[in-house]
Amino acid sequence: MKLDLNIDDYRITGSGKRFSMKKMPTKVKNLHRDEAHYDELLAQYRTEIGDMQAMLYAHDRYALLLVFQAMDAAGKDSTIKHVMSGIDPQGVEVHPFKRPSDDELDHDYLWRTSTRLPPRGRIGIFNRSYYEEVLICQVHPEIVTKYQRLPDSAKKNMGNLFDKRREDIAAFEAYAHRNGIRIVKFMLNVSRDVQKERFLERIDTPAKNWKFNAADVAERGHWNDYMQAYDDAINATATKESPWYVIPADGKKNMRLIVSAAIIEEMKRMDLHWPVLPDAQQADLAKSRAMLLAEK
């Protein structure tokens, strides 16, 4: 059962006109008829992703890294949970990245994420990532000047610093791709109005109070700055090999279905196949089969 959507509508590869967040929708018509239809679609996608991950593991030549970025309350955690819940836990590694530790600040800014790249045969998931270095740090450059232990010369021209970081990230992703790691980035695009609704729900629902952080409300004042930072990051790093998907996030069910479809599309592009054993091992299989059939 296929969804009535063109996944390329959300896929950004850096070709064509300059990308702009303003042109991307935060909401689309429902892709499911009702709750039962949604559950059926999502279950089918989970099964297909699980089957392809098994092939990825057996093939043992490639890895897949899924990077999730978004404004607060867009639904990163729930999307990862719902989309990937059907995958063999041995085949998936999830890494959430929060404020850097002192040890991480003593290394280059890519160190804490590069050490967690998925090994061959696995799917890695980054809940936030090295992109924070050109998103929140660009919106709040004082994070760099006050807390990041860079040479003074690197801090003299902050605009140039973020340009260079975006160049570094693009080069890092190209390097990963050449080594068999396909990196696919998701921006879950929630509207400012829906974010407000979800913040209020967190405040008004005792079971969700723990999710609320007053600082998140203050960040809403920088909304346009964040959208500009996303424009800059996506324009600098979107390629055919490491694309961005900007997913409408006002409807969580639609978002999960589109993310699922995108993951499958990208795994199909990886040319995965079951390994073909050498002739000697094929002969051993035939011999073992004959022995098993000969048992009484």
Coordinates of C-alpha atoms in Angstrom, one line a residue:
M1 CA 0.0 0.0 0.0
K2 CA 1.6 3.3 -1.1
L3 CA 1.0 6.8 0.2
D4 CA -0.4 9.4 -2.1
L5 CA 2.7 11.6 -2.0
N6 CA 5.7 12.6 -4.0
I7 CA 8.7 12.2 -1.6
D8 CA 10.8 14.5 -3.8
D9 CA 8.6 17.4 -2.7
Y10 CA 10.4 17.3 0.7
R11 CA 13.9 16.2 -0.5
I12 CA 16.5 18.9 -0.8
T13 CA 19.7 18.1 -2.7
G14 CA 21.2 21.5 -3.4
S15 CA 20.4 21.5 -7.0
G16 CA 18.2 24.2 -8.6
K17 CA 17.1 27.4 -6.8
R18 CA 18.2 28.5 -3.4
F19 CA 16.3 26.7 -0.7
S20 CA 14.1 28.7 1.7
M21 CA 12.2 27.5 4.8
K22 CA 9.5 30.0 4.0
K23 CA 8.4 28.0 1.0
M24 CA 8.1 24.7 2.8
P25 CA 4.7 23.6 4.3
T26 CA 4.3 22.8 7.9
K27 CA 1.0 21.0 7.3
V28 CA -0.4 18.8 4.5
K29 CA -3.7 17.0 4.1
N30 CA -4.1 13.7 5.9
L31 CA -2.3 10.8 4.2
H32 CA -4.5 8.3 6.1
R33 CA -8.3 7.8 6.1
D34 CA -8.6 7.1 9.8
E35 CA -6.7 5.7 12.8
A36 CA -6.9 2.1 11.7
H37 CA -5.5 3.1 8.2
Y38 CA -2.7 5.0 9.8
D39 CA -1.7 2.1 12.0
E40 CA -1.8 -0.2 9.0
L41 CA 0.4 2.1 6.9
L42 CA 2.9 2.6 9.7
A43 CA 3.1 -1.1 10.4
Q44 CA 3.9 -1.8 6.8
Y45 CA 6.6 0.8 6.7
R46 CA 8.1 -0.6 9.9
T47 CA 8.2 -4.1 8.4
E48 CA 9.8 -2.8 5.2
I49 CA 12.4 -0.8 7.1
G50 CA 13.1 -3.8 9.3
D51 CA 13.6 -6.1 6.3
M52 CA 16.0 -3.6 4.6
Q53 CA 17.9 -3.2 7.8
A54 CA 18.4 -7.0 8.0
M55 CA 19.8 -6.8 4.4
L56 CA 22.0 -3.9 5.4
Y57 CA 23.4 -5.9 8.3
A58 CA 24.0 -9.0 6.2
H59 CA 25.5 -7.0 3.3
D60 CA 28.0 -5.4 5.8
R61 CA 29.2 -2.7 3.4
Y62 CA 27.2 0.3 4.3
A63 CA 25.7 2.1 7.3
L64 CA 22.9 4.6 7.5
L65 CA 22.8 7.7 9.7
L66 CA 19.5 9.5 10.2
V67 CA 19.9 13.0 11.7
F68 CA 16.9 14.7 13.2
Q69 CA 16.8 18.4 13.8
A70 CA 13.8 20.6 14.7
M71 CA 12.5 23.5 16.7
D72 CA 11.4 22.4 20.2
A73 CA 8.1 20.4 20.4
A74 CA 8.2 19.4 16.7
G75 CA 8.2 15.7 17.7
K76 CA 11.7 14.3 17.2
D77 CA 11.5 11.8 20.1
S78 CA 8.1 10.5 19.2
T79 CA 9.0 10.2 15.5
I80 CA 12.1 8.2 16.3
K81 CA 10.1 6.0 18.7
H82 CA 7.1 5.3 16.3
V83 CA 9.0 4.9 13.1
M84 CA 11.9 2.7 14.3
S85 CA 10.1 0.6 16.9
G86 CA 9.8 -2.4 14.6
I87 CA 13.6 -2.6 13.9
D88 CA 15.8 -5.2 15.5
P89 CA 17.4 -3.4 18.5
Q90 CA 20.8 -4.9 17.6
G91 CA 20.6 -3.0 14.3
V92 CA 19.9 0.5 15.6
E93 CA 21.8 2.9 17.8
V94 CA 20.2 6.2 19.0
H95 CA 22.3 9.0 20.3
P96 CA 20.7 12.2 21.7
F97 CA 23.0 15.2 21.9
K98 CA 22.5 17.8 24.5
R99 CA 24.8 20.6 25.8
P100 CA 28.5 19.5 25.4
S101 CA 30.3 18.2 28.4
D102 CA 33.7 19.6 29.5
D103 CA 35.4 16.6 27.9
E104 CA 33.6 17.3 24.6
L105 CA 34.5 20.9 24.7
D106 CA 38.2 19.9 24.9
H107 CA 37.8 18.3 21.5
D108 CA 36.9 19.7 18.1
Y109 CA 33.2 20.2 17.6
L110 CA 32.7 17.2 15.3
W111 CA 34.5 14.8 17.8
R112 CA 31.5 13.9 20.0
T113 CA 29.4 13.0 16.9
S114 CA 32.0 11.4 14.7
T115 CA 32.9 8.9 17.5
R116 CA 29.2 7.7 17.3
L117 CA 28.9 7.2 13.6
P118 CA 27.2 3.8 13.0
P119 CA 29.3 0.8 12.1
R120 CA 28.7 -1.1 8.8
G121 CA 25.4 -2.9 8.8
R122 CA 23.7 -0.6 11.4
I123 CA 21.4 2.3 11.4
G124 CA 22.5 5.2 13.6
I125 CA 20.1 8.0 14.7
F126 CA 21.2 11.4 16.0
N127 CA 18.6 13.3 18.0
R128 CA 20.2 16.7 17.3
S129 CA 23.7 16.6 16.0
Y130 CA 26.7 18.6 14.9
Y131 CA 24.2 20.9 13.1
E132 CA 23.7 22.6 16.5
E133 CA 27.1 24.2 15.9
V134 CA 25.6 26.2 13.0
L135 CA 22.0 26.5 14.4
I136 CA 21.9 27.5 18.1
C137 CA 25.4 28.7 18.0
Q138 CA 24.7 31.0 15.1
V139 CA 21.6 32.3 16.8
H140 CA 23.5 32.7 20.0
P141 CA 27.2 33.4 19.1
E142 CA 28.0 34.0 22.7
I143 CA 28.0 30.3 23.2
V144 CA 31.1 30.2 21.0
T145 CA 32.8 33.2 22.5
K146 CA 32.1 32.3 26.1
Y147 CA 32.2 28.5 26.3
Q148 CA 33.9 27.0 23.3
R149 CA 37.7 26.8 23.7
L150 CA 38.8 28.1 20.3
P151 CA 41.8 30.1 19.4
D152 CA 41.2 33.8 19.6
S153 CA 41.9 34.1 15.9
A154 CA 38.9 31.9 15.2
K155 CA 36.5 34.2 17.1
K156 CA 37.5 37.4 15.4
N157 CA 35.0 37.0 12.5
M158 CA 32.0 35.1 13.6
G159 CA 30.3 35.2 10.2
N160 CA 33.3 33.6 8.6
L161 CA 33.5 31.0 11.5
F162 CA 30.0 29.7 10.7
D163 CA 30.7 29.7 6.9
K164 CA 33.7 27.6 7.6
R165 CA 31.8 25.2 9.9
R166 CA 29.2 24.6 7.2
E167 CA 32.0 23.9 4.8
D168 CA 33.5 21.5 7.3
I169 CA 30.2 19.7 7.8
A170 CA 29.7 19.3 4.0
A171 CA 33.2 17.9 3.7
F172 CA 32.6 15.6 6.7
E173 CA 29.4 14.2 5.1
A174 CA 31.2 13.7 1.8
Y175 CA 33.9 11.8 3.6
A176 CA 31.4 9.6 5.4
H177 CA 29.6 8.8 2.1
R178 CA 32.9 7.8 0.4
N179 CA 33.4 5.4 3.3
G180 CA 29.9 3.8 3.0
I181 CA 28.0 5.8 5.5
R182 CA 24.8 7.4 4.0
I183 CA 23.7 10.4 6.0
V184 CA 20.1 11.6 5.7
K185 CA 19.0 14.7 7.5
F186 CA 15.5 15.5 8.6
M187 CA 14.2 18.9 9.6
L188 CA 10.8 18.5 11.2
N189 CA 9.1 21.7 10.3
V190 CA 6.6 22.7 12.9
S191 CA 4.8 26.1 12.7
R192 CA 5.1 28.7 15.5
D193 CA 1.4 28.4 16.3
V194 CA 1.5 24.7 16.7
Q195 CA 4.6 24.9 18.8
K196 CA 2.7 27.3 21.1
E197 CA -0.2 24.8 21.4
R198 CA 2.2 22.0 22.3
F199 CA 4.0 24.1 24.9
L200 CA 0.6 25.0 26.5
E201 CA -0.4 21.3 26.5
R202 CA 2.9 20.5 28.3
I203 CA 2.1 23.1 30.9
D204 CA -1.6 22.1 31.4
T205 CA -1.0 18.3 31.5
P206 CA 0.7 17.1 34.7
A207 CA 2.0 14.0 33.0
K208 CA 3.8 16.2 30.5
N209 CA 5.1 18.9 32.8
W210 CA 8.5 17.3 32.9
K211 CA 8.9 18.0 29.2
F212 CA 8.5 21.7 29.6
N213 CA 11.4 24.1 29.8
A214 CA 10.8 27.8 30.3
A215 CA 13.9 28.6 28.2
D216 CA 12.1 27.1 25.2
V217 CA 9.5 29.9 25.3
A218 CA 12.3 32.5 25.3
E219 CA 13.7 30.8 22.2
R220 CA 10.5 31.6 20.3
G221 CA 11.7 35.2 20.2
H222 CA 14.5 34.1 17.9
W223 CA 12.2 32.1 15.5
N224 CA 13.2 34.1 12.4
D225 CA 16.9 33.8 13.3
Y226 CA 16.5 30.0 13.5
M227 CA 14.8 29.9 10.2
Q228 CA 17.7 31.8 8.6
A229 CA 20.2 29.5 10.3
Y230 CA 18.3 26.5 8.8
D231 CA 18.3 28.2 5.4
D232 CA 22.1 28.7 5.6
A233 CA 22.8 25.1 6.8
I234 CA 20.6 23.4 4.3
N235 CA 21.8 25.4 1.4
A236 CA 25.4 24.7 2.3
T237 CA 25.1 21.0 3.0
A238 CA 22.2 19.5 1.0
T239 CA 23.6 17.1 -1.7
K240 CA 22.3 14.1 -3.6
E241 CA 24.5 11.9 -1.5
S242 CA 23.5 13.5 1.8
P243 CA 20.1 15.1 1.3
W244 CA 17.9 17.0 3.6
Y245 CA 14.2 16.2 4.0
V246 CA 12.1 19.1 5.4
I247 CA 9.0 17.4 6.7
P248 CA 5.7 19.1 7.7
A249 CA 5.4 18.5 11.4
D250 CA 2.1 20.2 12.4
G251 CA 0.4 16.8 12.1
K252 CA 2.5 14.1 13.8
K253 CA 0.9 11.1 12.1
N254 CA 1.6 12.6 8.6
M255 CA 5.1 13.4 9.7
R256 CA 5.8 9.9 10.8
L257 CA 4.5 8.4 7.6
I258 CA 6.5 10.8 5.4
V259 CA 9.7 10.2 7.4
S260 CA 9.1 6.4 7.0
A261 CA 8.7 6.8 3.3
A262 CA 11.8 8.9 3.0
I263 CA 13.9 6.3 5.0
I264 CA 12.8 3.6 2.6
E265 CA 13.5 5.7 -0.4
E266 CA 17.1 6.4 0.8
M267 CA 17.7 2.7 1.7
K268 CA 16.6 1.7 -1.8
R269 CA 19.2 4.1 -3.2
M270 CA 22.0 2.3 -1.3
D271 CA 21.9 -0.7 -3.7
L272 CA 21.6 -3.2 -0.8
H273 CA 21.5 -7.0 -1.6
W274 CA 21.9 -10.2 0.2
P275 CA 25.5 -11.4 0.1
V276 CA 26.4 -14.1 -2.4
L277 CA 28.6 -16.8 -0.9
P278 CA 31.8 -18.0 -2.7
D279 CA 31.7 -21.3 -4.5
A280 CA 33.4 -23.2 -1.7
Q281 CA 30.8 -22.1 0.9
Q282 CA 28.0 -22.8 -1.6
A283 CA 29.4 -26.4 -1.8
D284 CA 29.5 -26.6 2.0
L285 CA 25.8 -25.5 2.1
A286 CA 24.9 -28.2 -0.4
K287 CA 26.8 -30.8 1.6
S288 CA 25.2 -29.8 4.9
R289 CA 21.8 -29.9 3.3
A290 CA 22.4 -33.4 2.0
M291 CA 23.5 -34.5 5.5
L292 CA 20.4 -33.1 7.1
L293 CA 18.1 -34.7 4.6
A294 CA 19.9 -38.0 5.1
E295 CA 19.1 -38.1 8.8
K296 CA 16.6 -40.6 10.0

